[in-house]
PDB file of C-alpha atoms in Angstrom:
ATOM      1  CA  MET A 262     -47.062 -19.473 -38.127  1.00  0.00           C
ATOM      2  CA  LYS A 263     -48.080 -16.989 -35.636  1.00  0.00           C
ATOM      3  CA  ALA A 264     -49.917 -19.567 -33.558  1.00  0.00           C
ATOM      4  CA  LYS A 265     -46.924 -21.927 -33.506  1.00  0.00           C
ATOM      5  CA  VAL A 266     -44.727 -19.225 -32.083  1.00  0.00           C
ATOM      6  CA  LYS A 267     -47.504 -18.283 -29.577  1.00  0.00           C
ATOM      7  CA  ALA A 268     -47.733 -21.782 -28.357  1.00  0.00           C
ATOM      8  CA  TYR A 269     -43.827 -22.265 -28.461  1.00  0.00           C
ATOM      9  CA  GLU A 270     -43.563 -18.896 -26.196  1.00  0.00           C
ATOM     10  CA  GLU A 271     -46.414 -20.379 -23.646  1.00  0.00           C
ATOM     11  CA  ALA A 272     -44.791 -23.415 -23.362  1.00  0.00           C
ATOM     12  CA  ASN A 273     -41.309 -22.116 -23.006  1.00  0.00           C
ATOM     13  CA  ARG A 274     -42.184 -18.862 -20.848  1.00  0.00           C
ATOM     14  CA  SER A 275     -39.829 -19.818 -18.048  1.00  0.00           C
ATOM     15  CA  GLN A 276     -36.816 -20.600 -20.128  1.00  0.00           C
ATOM     16  CA  ILE A 277     -37.591 -17.336 -22.174  1.00  0.00           C
ATOM     17  CA  VAL A 278     -37.828 -15.218 -18.920  1.00  0.00           C
ATOM     18  CA  ILE A 279     -34.644 -16.792 -17.805  1.00  0.00           C
ATOM     19  CA  ARG A 280     -32.670 -16.281 -21.050  1.00  0.00           C
ATOM     20  CA  GLN A 281     -34.022 -12.599 -20.921  1.00  0.00           C
ATOM     21  CA  SER A 282     -32.842 -11.949 -17.186  1.00  0.00           C
ATOM     22  CA  GLN A 283     -29.458 -13.333 -18.164  1.00  0.00           C
ATOM     23  CA  ARG A 284     -29.334 -10.819 -21.069  1.00  0.00           C
ATOM     24  CA  ALA A 285     -30.278  -8.100 -19.014  1.00  0.00           C
ATOM     25  CA  ASP A 286     -27.411  -9.327 -16.487  1.00  0.00           C
ATOM     26  CA  GLU A 287     -24.824  -9.493 -19.212  1.00  0.00           C
ATOM     27  CA  GLU A 288     -25.873  -6.026 -20.358  1.00  0.00           C
ATOM     28  CA  ARG A 289     -25.727  -4.649 -16.759  1.00  0.00           C
ATOM     29  CA  SER A 290     -22.307  -6.168 -16.119  1.00  0.00           C
ATOM     30  CA  ILE A 291     -20.595  -4.639 -19.368  1.00  0.00           C
ATOM     31  CA  ALA A 292     -22.181  -1.348 -18.344  1.00  0.00           C
ATOM     32  CA  ASP A 293     -20.674  -1.790 -14.730  1.00  0.00           C
ATOM     33  CA  ARG A 294     -17.505  -2.769 -16.427  1.00  0.00           C
ATOM     34  CA  ILE A 295     -17.357   0.391 -18.556  1.00  0.00           C
ATOM     35  CA  ALA A 296     -18.214   2.422 -15.655  1.00  0.00           C
ATOM     36  CA  ALA A 297     -15.668   0.874 -13.280  1.00  0.00           C
ATOM     37  CA  GLU A 298     -13.194   1.729 -16.446  1.00  0.00           C
ATOM     38  CA  GLN A 299     -14.202   5.639 -16.808  1.00  0.00           C
ATOM     39  CA  ARG A 300     -13.820   6.223 -12.991  1.00  0.00           C
ATOM     40  CA  GLU A 301     -10.460   4.174 -13.162  1.00  0.00           C
ATOM     41  CA  ALA A 302      -9.317   6.556 -15.879  1.00  0.00           C
ATOM     42  CA  GLU A 303     -10.568   9.721 -14.096  1.00  0.00           C
ATOM     43  CA  ARG A 304      -8.715   8.561 -10.984  1.00  0.00           C
ATOM     44  CA  GLN A 305      -5.504   7.951 -12.671  1.00  0.00           C
ATOM     45  CA  ARG A 306      -5.762  11.255 -14.427  1.00  0.00           C
ATOM     46  CA  ARG A 307      -6.633  13.062 -11.161  1.00  0.00           C
ATOM     47  CA  GLU A 308      -3.210  11.367  -9.650  1.00  0.00           C
ATOM     48  CA  PHE A 309      -1.289  12.475 -12.727  1.00  0.00           C
ATOM     49  CA  GLN A 310      -2.553  15.929 -12.287  1.00  0.00           C
ATOM     50  CA  GLU A 311      -1.818  16.183  -8.621  1.00  0.00           C
ATOM     51  CA  GLU A 312       1.701  14.478  -9.126  1.00  0.00           C
ATOM     52  CA  GLN A 313       2.577  17.101 -11.850  1.00  0.00           C
ATOM     53  CA  LYS A 314       1.306  19.843  -9.130  1.00  0.00           C
ATOM     54  CA  ALA A 315       3.552  18.411  -6.720  1.00  0.00           C
ATOM     55  CA  VAL A 316       6.695  18.180  -9.101  1.00  0.00           C
ATOM     56  CA  ALA A 317       5.986  21.794 -10.136  1.00  0.00           C
ATOM     57  CA  ILE A 318       5.871  22.929  -6.175  1.00  0.00           C
ATOM     58  CA  ALA A 319       9.365  21.202  -5.565  1.00  0.00           C
ATOM     59  CA  LYS A 320      10.850  22.476  -8.628  1.00  0.00           C
ATOM     60  CA  ARG A 321       9.305  26.244  -7.605  1.00  0.00           C
ATOM     61  CA  LYS A 322      11.002  25.351  -4.029  1.00  0.00           C
ATOM     62  CA  PHE A 323      14.352  24.495  -5.468  1.00  0.00           C
ATOM     63  CA  LYS A 324      14.366  27.559  -7.907  1.00  0.00           C
ATOM     64  CA  GLN A 325      13.432  29.779  -4.843  1.00  0.00           C
ATOM     65  CA  GLU A 326      15.864  28.213  -2.620  1.00  0.00           C
ATOM     66  CA  SER A 327      18.855  28.602  -5.080  1.00  0.00           C
ATOM     67  CA  ALA A 328      17.977  32.271  -5.804  1.00  0.00           C
ATOM     68  CA  GLU A 329      18.259  32.788  -2.137  1.00  0.00           C
ATOM     69  CA  VAL A 330      21.386  30.888  -2.071  1.00  0.00           C
ATOM     70  CA  LEU A 331      22.759  33.247  -4.848  1.00  0.00           C
ATOM     71  CA  LEU A 332      21.443  36.140  -3.109  1.00  0.00           C
ATOM     72  CA  GLY A 333      23.196  35.495  -0.045  1.00  0.00           C
ATOM     73  CA  GLU A 334      20.068  34.926   2.348  1.00  0.00           C
ATOM     74  CA  ARG A 335      20.463  30.924   2.647  1.00  0.00           C
ATOM     75  CA  GLU A 336      24.033  29.036   2.705  1.00  0.00           C
ATOM     76  CA  GLU A 337      22.927  26.406   0.782  1.00  0.00           C
ATOM     77  CA  VAL A 338      19.671  24.380  -0.790  1.00  0.00           C
ATOM     78  CA  SER A 339      17.745  22.210   1.465  1.00  0.00           C
ATOM     79  CA  ALA A 340      19.486  18.260   1.225  1.00  0.00           C
ATOM     80  CA  GLU A 341      16.015  17.172   0.320  1.00  0.00           C
ATOM     81  CA  LEU A 342      15.630  19.390  -2.800  1.00  0.00           C
ATOM     82  CA  ARG A 343      18.827  18.728  -3.613  1.00  0.00           C
ATOM     83  CA  GLN A 344      18.381  14.951  -3.431  1.00  0.00           C
ATOM     84  CA  ALA A 345      14.816  15.307  -5.342  1.00  0.00           C
ATOM     85  CA  GLN A 346      16.651  17.733  -8.163  1.00  0.00           C
ATOM     86  CA  MET A 347      19.292  14.999  -8.698  1.00  0.00           C
ATOM     87  CA  GLN A 348      17.011  11.886  -8.299  1.00  0.00           C
ATOM     88  CA  GLY A 349      14.403  13.272 -10.892  1.00  0.00           C
ATOM     89  CA  TYR A 350      11.102  14.952  -8.953  1.00  0.00           C
ATOM     90  CA  ARG A 351       8.806  12.206  -9.305  1.00  0.00           C
ATOM     91  CA  ASN A 352      11.178   9.544  -8.080  1.00  0.00           C
ATOM     92  CA  GLU A 353      12.011  11.460  -4.690  1.00  0.00           C
ATOM     93  CA  LEU A 354       8.435  12.311  -4.442  1.00  0.00           C
ATOM     94  CA  LYS A 355       7.565   8.526  -4.454  1.00  0.00           C
ATOM     95  CA  ARG A 356      10.204   7.939  -1.912  1.00  0.00           C
ATOM     96  CA  GLN A 357       9.303  10.425   0.321  1.00  0.00           C
ATOM     97  CA  GLY A 358       5.342   9.748   0.342  1.00  0.00           C
ATOM     98  CA  ARG A 359       4.190  12.718  -1.306  1.00  0.00           C
ATOM     99  CA  GLY A 360       1.855  13.161  -4.040  1.00  0.00           C
ATOM    100  CA  ALA A 361      -0.152  10.795  -6.144  1.00  0.00           C
ATOM    101  CA  ALA A 362       2.690   8.667  -6.359  1.00  0.00           C
ATOM    102  CA  ALA A 363       2.402   7.636  -2.700  1.00  0.00           C
ATOM    103  CA  ALA A 364      -1.353   7.300  -2.698  1.00  0.00           C
ATOM    104  CA  ALA A 365      -1.422   5.039  -5.555  1.00  0.00           C
ATOM    105  CA  SER A 366       0.886   2.650  -2.930  1.00  0.00           C
ATOM    106  CA  GLN A 367      -2.048   2.483  -0.605  1.00  0.00           C
ATOM    107  CA  PRO A 368      -5.011   0.193  -0.749  1.00  0.00           C
ATOM    108  CA  LYS A 369      -8.397   2.266  -1.478  1.00  0.00           C
ATOM    109  CA  VAL A 370     -11.810   1.542  -0.447  1.00  0.00           C
ATOM    110  CA  ARG A 371     -14.754   3.035  -2.556  1.00  0.00           C
ATOM    111  CA  GLU A 372     -17.443   4.382  -0.537  1.00  0.00           C
ATOM    112  CA  PRO A 373     -20.949   4.200  -1.529  1.00  0.00           C
ATOM    113  CA  GLU A 374     -22.766   7.064  -3.140  1.00  0.00           C
ATOM    114  CA  GLY A 375     -24.659   7.839   0.023  1.00  0.00           C
ATOM    115  CA  GLY A 376     -22.102   6.988   2.328  1.00  0.00           C
ATOM    116  CA  LEU A 377     -21.819   3.953   4.360  1.00  0.00           C
ATOM    117  CA  GLN A 378     -24.971   2.751   6.198  1.00  0.00           C
ATOM    118  CA  ARG A 379     -25.628   0.032   8.150  1.00  0.00           C
ATOM    119  CA  GLU A 380     -27.329  -3.444   6.274  1.00  0.00           C
ATOM    120  CA  LYS A 381     -31.332  -2.411   5.952  1.00  0.00           C
ATOM    121  CA  LYS A 382     -33.595  -5.239   7.192  1.00  0.00           C
ATOM    122  CA  MET A 383     -34.721  -7.314   4.223  1.00  0.00           C
ATOM    123  CA  ASP A 384     -38.474  -6.546   3.408  1.00  0.00           C
ATOM    124  CA  ARG A 385     -39.974  -8.308   0.736  1.00  0.00           C
ATOM    125  CA  GLU A 386     -39.443  -5.567  -2.157  1.00  0.00           C
ATOM    126  CA  LEU A 387     -35.978  -5.283  -1.365  1.00  0.00           C
ATOM    127  CA  TYR A 388     -35.529  -9.038  -1.650  1.00  0.00           C
ATOM    128  CA  ARG A 389     -37.576  -8.983  -5.196  1.00  0.00           C
ATOM    129  CA  LYS A 390     -35.217  -6.639  -6.365  1.00  0.00           C
ATOM    130  CA  ARG A 391     -32.218  -8.430  -5.350  1.00  0.00           C
ATOM    131  CA  GLN A 392     -33.745 -11.589  -6.678  1.00  0.00           C
ATOM    132  CA  ALA A 393     -34.062  -9.716  -9.947  1.00  0.00           C
ATOM    133  CA  ALA A 394     -30.645  -8.070 -10.137  1.00  0.00           C
ATOM    134  CA  GLY A 395     -29.092 -11.189  -9.621  1.00  0.00           C
ATOM    135  CA  ALA A 396     -31.451 -13.180 -12.448  1.00  0.00           C
ATOM    136  CA  GLY A 397     -32.863 -15.174 -10.005  1.00  0.00           C
ATOM    137  CA  VAL A 398     -36.448 -15.176 -10.735  1.00  0.00           C
ATOM    138  CA  PRO A 399     -38.281 -16.451  -8.139  1.00  0.00           C
ATOM    139  CA  SER A 400     -40.692 -19.268  -9.022  1.00  0.00           C
ATOM    140  CA  GLY A 401     -42.502 -19.545  -6.061  1.00  0.00           C
ATOM    141  CA  GLY A 402     -40.316 -22.023  -4.059  1.00  0.00           C
ATOM    142  CA  ASN A 403     -42.502 -25.032  -5.152  1.00  0.00           C
ATOM    143  CA  ILE A 404     -40.603 -28.382  -5.676  1.00  0.00           C
ATOM    144  CA  ALA A 405     -43.014 -29.449  -8.578  1.00  0.00           C
ATOM    145  CA  SER A 406     -42.269 -26.264 -10.370  1.00  0.00           C
ATOM    146  CA  HIS A 407     -38.317 -26.893 -10.032  1.00  0.00           C
ATOM    147  CA  GLU A 408     -38.652 -30.103 -11.546  1.00  0.00           C
ATOM    148  CA  ARG A 409     -40.776 -29.098 -14.237  1.00  0.00           C
ATOM    149  CA  ASN A 410     -38.235 -26.212 -14.970  1.00  0.00           C
ATOM    150  CA  TRP A 411     -35.407 -28.879 -14.950  1.00  0.00           C
ATOM    151  CA  ASN A 412     -37.357 -31.631 -17.101  1.00  0.00           C
ATOM    152  CA  GLU A 413     -37.926 -28.496 -19.646  1.00  0.00           C
ATOM    153  CA  ALA A 414     -34.287 -27.437 -19.490  1.00  0.00           C
ATOM    154  CA  VAL A 415     -33.238 -31.040 -19.732  1.00  0.00           C
ATOM    155  CA  GLN A 416     -35.419 -31.714 -22.833  1.00  0.00           C
ATOM    156  CA  SER A 417     -34.613 -28.324 -24.705  1.00  0.00           C
ATOM    157  CA  LEU A 418     -30.908 -29.668 -24.717  1.00  0.00           C
ATOM    158  CA  PHE A 419     -31.999 -32.731 -26.340  1.00  0.00           C
ATOM    159  CA  ALA A 420     -34.405 -32.000 -28.709  1.00  0.00           C
ATOM    160  CA  ILE A 421     -34.497 -32.843 -32.093  1.00  0.00           C
ATOM    161  CA  ALA A 422     -35.571 -30.254 -34.597  1.00  0.00           C
ATOM    162  CA  PRO A 423     -38.208 -31.527 -36.958  1.00  0.00           C
TER     163      PRO A 423
END
């Protein structure tokens, strides 16, 4: 039985390697998706906190100006704060373009961790890393090997099980 398995592995090594790299790719893409969702959740949480802070500041200003009006230091509360209080602070902050609500409407570009850099000159090691990351395991570029791989792939699709 072991000899049969070993013979199968030897005969279909390239397909096995391709399947393994495809699985690794799928796992990597799933991990990337999870990381992206976590970053998005963190960003939304931060935006919500910033929005809450902006609302609290606006409310504090309104109360302060209202107190100043009652004490006679001011003639009336500023129109901006009166409008914010009547409209609901969040909506008014969005309209005025303050807080997280305004930031959310603008397009964002995520900078890479190391900052923006010019494209490096492609050396052999970088090329191999990119090939491996893209599940493109280089087969040497030989036409005969591509032909053999193609024939194996087609045969495996139409193979009759014993």
